[in-house]
Short mmCIF file of C-alpha atoms in Angstrom, two decimals:
data_model
loop_
_atom_site.label_atom_id
_atom_site.label_comp_id
_atom_site.label_asym_id
_atom_site.label_seq_id
_atom_site.Cartn_x
_atom_site.Cartn_y
_atom_site.Cartn_z
CA UNK A 1 195.18 123.62 -57.74
CA UNK A 2 194.28 127.29 -57.48
CA UNK A 3 192.92 129.13 -54.76
CA UNK A 4 188.98 129.95 -55.04
CA UNK A 5 188.02 132.94 -56.35
CA UNK A 6 185.31 135.37 -55.03
CA UNK A 7 182.41 134.20 -57.00
CA UNK A 8 183.13 130.50 -55.87
CA UNK A 9 184.85 129.28 -59.04
CA UNK A 10 187.99 127.71 -59.23
CA UNK A 11 191.11 129.33 -60.98
CA UNK A 12 192.65 127.46 -63.33
CA UNK A 13 195.61 125.74 -62.44
CA UNK A 14 198.12 123.74 -63.83
CA UNK A 15 197.98 120.12 -62.56
CA UNK A 16 201.24 118.16 -62.27
CA UNK A 17 200.30 116.81 -65.65
CA UNK A 18 199.51 119.78 -67.54
CA UNK A 19 195.84 119.09 -67.86
CA UNK A 20 193.31 121.81 -67.10
CA UNK A 21 190.48 120.84 -64.48
CA UNK A 22 186.99 121.40 -65.55
CA UNK A 23 185.31 124.70 -64.22
CA UNK A 24 182.62 123.91 -61.50
CA UNK A 25 179.10 125.56 -61.85
CA UNK A 26 178.57 128.71 -59.47
CA UNK A 27 177.78 128.06 -55.87
CA UNK A 28 174.08 127.60 -55.45
CA UNK A 29 173.39 126.82 -59.00
CA UNK A 30 172.13 123.33 -60.16
CA UNK A 31 174.81 121.67 -62.25
CA UNK A 32 174.26 121.53 -66.23
CA UNK A 33 174.76 118.29 -67.91
CA UNK A 34 175.97 118.28 -71.27
CA UNK A 35 177.12 115.82 -73.83
CA UNK A 36 179.90 117.77 -75.04
CA UNK A 37 183.62 116.84 -75.29
CA UNK A 38 185.96 115.91 -72.65
CA UNK A 39 186.00 119.57 -71.67
CA UNK A 40 182.57 120.73 -72.44
CA UNK A 41 181.38 120.20 -68.74
CA UNK A 42 179.96 117.45 -66.53
CA UNK A 43 179.58 114.43 -68.46
CA UNK A 44 176.19 112.41 -68.60
CA UNK A 45 175.44 110.31 -65.40
CA UNK A 46 176.31 106.56 -65.81
CA UNK A 47 173.12 104.46 -66.80
CA UNK A 48 172.24 102.34 -63.92
CA UNK A 49 170.67 99.03 -65.34
CA UNK A 50 167.02 98.28 -63.93
CA UNK A 51 167.36 95.68 -61.12
CA UNK A 52 165.14 92.40 -61.92
CA UNK A 53 163.82 90.22 -58.95
CA UNK A 54 165.52 86.79 -58.96
CA UNK A 55 163.52 84.11 -60.29
CA UNK A 56 161.20 81.98 -57.88
CA UNK A 57 162.31 78.57 -57.33
CA UNK A 58 159.56 76.04 -57.16
CA UNK A 59 159.05 74.77 -53.42
CA UNK A 60 160.99 71.65 -52.57
CA UNK A 61 159.00 68.88 -51.63
CA UNK A 62 160.84 66.82 -48.58
CA UNK A 63 160.62 63.10 -48.45
CA UNK A 64 158.75 61.77 -45.53
CA UNK A 65 160.40 61.10 -42.45
CA UNK A 66 161.54 57.41 -41.69
CA UNK A 67 160.87 55.80 -38.60
CA UNK A 68 163.98 55.92 -35.97
CA UNK A 69 165.69 52.50 -36.12
CA UNK A 70 163.89 49.85 -33.71
CA UNK A 71 160.76 51.86 -33.11
CA UNK A 72 158.91 50.31 -36.33
CA UNK A 73 159.27 48.53 -39.63
CA UNK A 74 158.80 49.43 -43.23
CA UNK A 75 155.96 51.30 -44.32
CA UNK A 76 152.84 49.38 -44.65
CA UNK A 77 151.66 48.47 -48.08
CA UNK A 78 149.45 50.63 -50.08
CA UNK A 79 145.69 50.11 -49.03
CA UNK A 80 146.71 48.62 -45.66
CA UNK A 81 143.93 49.24 -42.69
CA UNK A 82 144.84 51.70 -40.12
CA UNK A 83 144.59 49.90 -36.58
CA UNK A 84 141.96 52.12 -35.05
CA UNK A 85 139.47 49.50 -34.03
CA UNK A 86 138.58 48.75 -30.17
CA UNK A 87 138.50 45.03 -30.73
CA UNK A 88 141.66 42.74 -29.87
CA UNK A 89 142.44 39.07 -29.02
CA UNK A 90 139.31 38.74 -26.72
CA UNK A 91 137.31 39.28 -30.05
CA UNK A 92 139.24 36.31 -31.76
CA UNK A 93 138.80 34.26 -28.35
CA UNK A 94 135.01 34.84 -28.73
CA UNK A 95 134.70 33.76 -32.22
CA UNK A 96 136.84 30.88 -32.05
CA UNK A 97 134.64 29.45 -28.75
CA UNK A 98 131.68 30.47 -31.01
CA UNK A 99 132.95 28.25 -33.77
CA UNK A 100 134.01 25.06 -31.66
CA UNK A 101 130.63 25.44 -29.48
CA UNK A 102 128.32 25.31 -32.79
CA UNK A 103 130.49 22.77 -34.33
CA UNK A 104 130.28 20.55 -31.20
CA UNK A 105 126.40 21.20 -30.79
CA UNK A 106 125.69 20.20 -34.34
CA UNK A 107 127.94 16.97 -33.87
CA UNK A 108 125.82 15.82 -30.93
CA UNK A 109 122.46 16.51 -32.84
CA UNK A 110 123.67 14.12 -35.06
CA UNK A 111 125.67 11.70 -33.45
CA UNK A 112 125.33 7.92 -33.81
CA UNK A 113 123.76 7.95 -37.12
CA UNK A 114 125.14 7.81 -40.77
CA UNK A 115 125.27 11.52 -41.74
CA UNK A 116 124.11 12.28 -45.33
CA UNK A 117 125.62 14.71 -47.58
CA UNK A 118 123.08 17.63 -46.94
CA UNK A 119 123.64 17.21 -43.36
CA UNK A 120 127.27 17.29 -43.75
CA UNK A 121 126.89 20.34 -45.75
CA UNK A 122 125.02 22.15 -42.92
CA UNK A 123 127.88 20.81 -40.47
CA UNK A 124 130.56 22.13 -42.51
CA UNK A 125 128.98 25.25 -43.50
CA UNK A 126 127.11 26.92 -40.32
CA UNK A 127 129.89 26.95 -37.80
CA UNK A 128 132.27 28.73 -40.47
CA UNK A 129 129.87 31.08 -41.65
CA UNK A 130 128.53 31.97 -38.50
CA UNK A 131 132.02 32.76 -36.92
CA UNK A 132 132.93 34.88 -40.24
CA UNK A 133 129.43 36.71 -39.59
CA UNK A 134 130.12 37.71 -36.02
CA UNK A 135 133.62 38.83 -36.99
CA UNK A 136 132.07 41.33 -39.36
CA UNK A 137 129.50 42.40 -36.84
CA UNK A 138 132.49 43.24 -34.13
CA UNK A 139 134.13 45.27 -37.05
CA UNK A 140 131.13 47.19 -37.47
CA UNK A 141 130.05 47.35 -33.66
CA UNK A 142 133.87 48.09 -32.30
CA UNK A 143 135.72 49.42 -35.34
CA UNK A 144 135.53 50.95 -38.92
CA UNK A 145 134.03 47.93 -40.37
CA UNK A 146 135.44 45.23 -42.49
CA UNK A 147 136.77 47.45 -45.17
CA UNK A 148 138.72 49.46 -42.65
CA UNK A 149 139.70 47.10 -40.15
CA UNK A 150 140.45 43.76 -41.90
CA UNK A 151 141.44 45.03 -45.31
CA UNK A 152 138.44 43.44 -46.80
CA UNK A 153 138.43 45.39 -50.15
CA UNK A 154 138.15 44.23 -53.91
CA UNK A 155 141.34 44.52 -55.94
CA UNK A 156 142.43 42.74 -59.30
CA UNK A 157 145.85 43.63 -58.02
CA UNK A 158 145.20 41.52 -55.16
CA UNK A 159 143.59 38.69 -57.38
CA UNK A 160 146.74 38.66 -59.34
CA UNK A 161 148.77 38.51 -56.11
CA UNK A 162 146.54 35.75 -54.68
CA UNK A 163 146.98 33.59 -57.81
CA UNK A 164 150.52 33.99 -57.91
CA UNK A 165 151.21 32.93 -53.99
CA UNK A 166 148.26 30.18 -54.56
CA UNK A 167 150.01 28.53 -57.62
CA UNK A 168 153.53 29.08 -56.42
CA UNK A 169 152.65 27.58 -52.85
CA UNK A 170 151.04 24.23 -54.75
CA UNK A 171 154.65 23.95 -56.17
CA UNK A 172 155.95 23.43 -52.74
CA UNK A 173 152.96 21.80 -50.91
CA UNK A 174 152.30 19.00 -53.36
CA UNK A 175 155.83 17.64 -52.93
CA UNK A 176 155.70 18.25 -49.26
CA UNK A 177 152.12 16.55 -48.93
CA UNK A 178 153.76 13.57 -50.97
CA UNK A 179 156.73 13.37 -48.86
CA UNK A 180 154.85 13.61 -45.59
CA UNK A 181 152.40 10.66 -46.90
CA UNK A 182 155.44 8.70 -47.23
CA UNK A 183 156.75 9.48 -43.79
CA UNK A 184 153.72 9.16 -41.79
CA UNK A 185 151.76 7.16 -43.87
CA UNK A 186 148.82 7.82 -46.22
CA UNK A 187 145.97 7.32 -43.63
CA UNK A 188 147.19 10.60 -41.78
CA UNK A 189 147.37 13.00 -44.37
CA UNK A 190 143.62 13.14 -45.31
CA UNK A 191 141.66 16.15 -44.14
CA UNK A 192 138.96 15.82 -41.92
CA UNK A 193 136.62 16.89 -44.57
CA UNK A 194 137.44 14.10 -47.02
CA UNK A 195 137.02 11.63 -44.03
CA UNK A 196 133.52 12.70 -43.41
CA UNK A 197 132.48 12.51 -46.79
CA UNK A 198 134.66 9.08 -47.50
CA UNK A 199 132.30 6.63 -49.10
CA UNK A 200 129.36 8.99 -49.88
CA UNK A 201 127.64 9.33 -53.27
CA UNK A 202 125.61 12.54 -54.32
CA UNK A 203 123.83 14.17 -57.17
CA UNK A 204 125.45 16.74 -59.34
CA UNK A 205 123.70 19.63 -57.29
CA UNK A 206 125.01 18.42 -53.97
CA UNK A 207 128.52 17.46 -55.28
CA UNK A 208 128.74 21.03 -56.69
CA UNK A 209 127.47 22.42 -53.52
CA UNK A 210 130.09 20.81 -51.38
CA UNK A 211 132.85 21.84 -53.86
CA UNK A 212 131.66 25.53 -53.68
CA UNK A 213 131.84 25.20 -49.80
CA UNK A 214 135.36 23.67 -49.85
CA UNK A 215 136.72 25.98 -52.82
CA UNK A 216 134.93 29.29 -52.30
CA UNK A 217 133.01 29.62 -48.82
CA UNK A 218 135.40 28.00 -46.36
CA UNK A 219 138.39 30.13 -47.68
CA UNK A 220 136.60 33.44 -47.45
CA UNK A 221 135.24 32.75 -43.88
CA UNK A 222 138.60 31.29 -42.50
CA UNK A 223 140.51 34.35 -43.91
CA UNK A 224 138.03 36.78 -42.32
CA UNK A 225 138.67 35.06 -39.00
CA UNK A 226 142.52 34.39 -39.16
CA UNK A 227 144.06 36.66 -41.41
CA UNK A 228 141.44 39.24 -40.79
CA UNK A 229 140.38 39.21 -36.91
CA UNK A 230 143.35 37.52 -35.31
CA UNK A 231 145.78 39.27 -37.58
CA UNK A 232 144.25 42.69 -36.79
CA UNK A 233 144.25 42.03 -33.11
CA UNK A 234 147.78 40.89 -32.97
CA UNK A 235 148.89 43.70 -35.11
CA UNK A 236 147.19 46.26 -32.79
CA UNK A 237 149.63 45.26 -30.14
CA UNK A 238 152.86 45.20 -31.71
CA UNK A 239 154.37 47.07 -34.98
CA UNK A 240 156.29 43.96 -36.05
CA UNK A 241 154.95 42.77 -39.15
CA UNK A 242 156.02 39.11 -38.61
CA UNK A 243 154.26 38.62 -35.33
CA UNK A 244 150.82 38.24 -36.99
CA UNK A 245 152.26 36.40 -39.63
CA UNK A 246 153.64 33.82 -37.32
CA UNK A 247 150.66 33.70 -34.87
CA UNK A 248 148.03 33.32 -37.37
CA UNK A 249 149.98 30.69 -39.20
CA UNK A 250 150.27 28.41 -36.24
CA UNK A 251 146.81 29.06 -34.88
CA UNK A 252 145.39 28.47 -38.48
CA UNK A 253 147.28 25.16 -38.37
CA UNK A 254 146.49 23.96 -35.07
CA UNK A 255 142.55 25.37 -35.06
CA UNK A 256 141.76 22.58 -37.65
CA UNK A 257 142.11 20.07 -34.64
CA UNK A 258 143.89 17.58 -37.22
CA UNK A 259 146.83 16.71 -35.13
CA UNK A 260 148.64 14.26 -37.78
CA UNK A 261 148.16 16.86 -40.18
CA UNK A 262 149.31 20.25 -38.13
CA UNK A 263 152.83 20.09 -39.80
CA UNK A 264 151.48 19.83 -43.15
CA UNK A 265 149.07 22.63 -42.43
CA UNK A 266 152.02 25.11 -41.71
CA UNK A 267 153.41 24.39 -44.94
CA UNK A 268 149.96 25.28 -46.56
CA UNK A 269 149.48 28.25 -44.54
CA UNK A 270 152.96 29.76 -45.31
CA UNK A 271 151.99 31.04 -48.92
CA UNK A 272 148.57 32.11 -47.75
CA UNK A 273 149.80 34.43 -44.94
CA UNK A 274 152.57 35.71 -47.36
CA UNK A 275 149.98 37.07 -49.80
CA UNK A 276 148.30 38.90 -46.80
CA UNK A 277 151.82 40.33 -45.79
CA UNK A 278 152.59 41.44 -49.05
CA UNK A 279 149.32 43.46 -49.77
CA UNK A 280 148.13 44.24 -46.28
CA UNK A 281 144.55 43.20 -47.31
CA UNK A 282 142.34 40.07 -47.10
CA UNK A 283 141.59 39.85 -50.91
CA UNK A 284 145.31 38.35 -51.92
CA UNK A 285 145.05 35.62 -49.14
CA UNK A 286 141.28 34.93 -49.81
CA UNK A 287 142.39 33.95 -53.49
CA UNK A 288 145.60 32.33 -52.37
CA UNK A 289 143.63 29.78 -49.84
CA UNK A 290 140.95 29.21 -52.65
CA UNK A 291 143.92 28.02 -54.98
CA UNK A 292 145.11 25.83 -52.22
CA UNK A 293 141.63 24.16 -51.70
CA UNK A 294 140.99 24.07 -55.60
CA UNK A 295 142.26 20.49 -56.11
CA UNK A 296 140.88 18.82 -53.22
CA UNK A 297 137.67 20.38 -53.68
CA UNK A 298 137.79 18.98 -56.97
CA UNK A 299 138.77 15.66 -56.12
CA UNK A 300 135.95 15.62 -53.48
CA UNK A 301 133.32 16.58 -56.18
CA UNK A 302 134.52 13.91 -58.59
CA UNK A 303 134.58 11.13 -55.65
CA UNK A 304 130.98 12.42 -54.53
CA UNK A 305 129.74 11.82 -58.24
CA UNK A 306 131.58 8.34 -58.82
CA UNK A 307 133.94 9.43 -60.99
CA UNK A 308 137.12 8.50 -58.93
CA UNK A 309 137.35 6.09 -56.01
CA UNK A 310 136.28 7.49 -52.85
CA UNK A 311 138.75 9.57 -50.99
#
């Protein structure tokens, strides 16, 4: 390179390769851009492509956290009631005592005489309906009501589930009942309701009323008390789903006060409780219970009408 001249330009010099360096503009003047040839001055500045913002990714939804091992069980079934009520096992003890007390009072009032079909309908219906009614009242006063506390809601899905568990349970309970009758004798497998109506006859209206109580009313009321009130009381004390299943199944069988049939009632209660456990609501267990009572109810109606021998 040559030494700079007095006007600020650089004298031409011969590079090692023999190429002539381009002339620089005078000092203090702005450079003049040109589009000339390789020696025509400063080349055009390179074009910088416009920067575009990176695409925005949609927000990622993270899965709900799972409970730590040992702290809980599987997620509750859809629509399962939240346990925010203020009643517990004491409420069930109160309702059960009320049921037994009213049943004993009615039995004492009509003791010593032959009971007619209307009297038996009252004796069968009043304690059960009263126990269920007090249960509903407890949920209104000490909780969020039967819908929130007991899962007492209507759903066609629960109806289908109840029918599946009800008829599936009959596949098991009917052979078990026949086997149990062979083992312990046919006299010890009859129900207390069947024994109470044994030998009685009734007109169509009274017979149908008995059938409705056995097939429709009693299952609804018993499910409200056992798989509703008692289930919720146990579930409030523990997060283990098999605890209310086990406790309600045992107490349901024992509370019928039919000691000779208690093992059979345990088998009968299993599919009903499984329907409750599967859905987290009472609708399925009510339907399963009604299916279980369907055949005995129809047989009782037929016996009252004289269509079949007395049970």
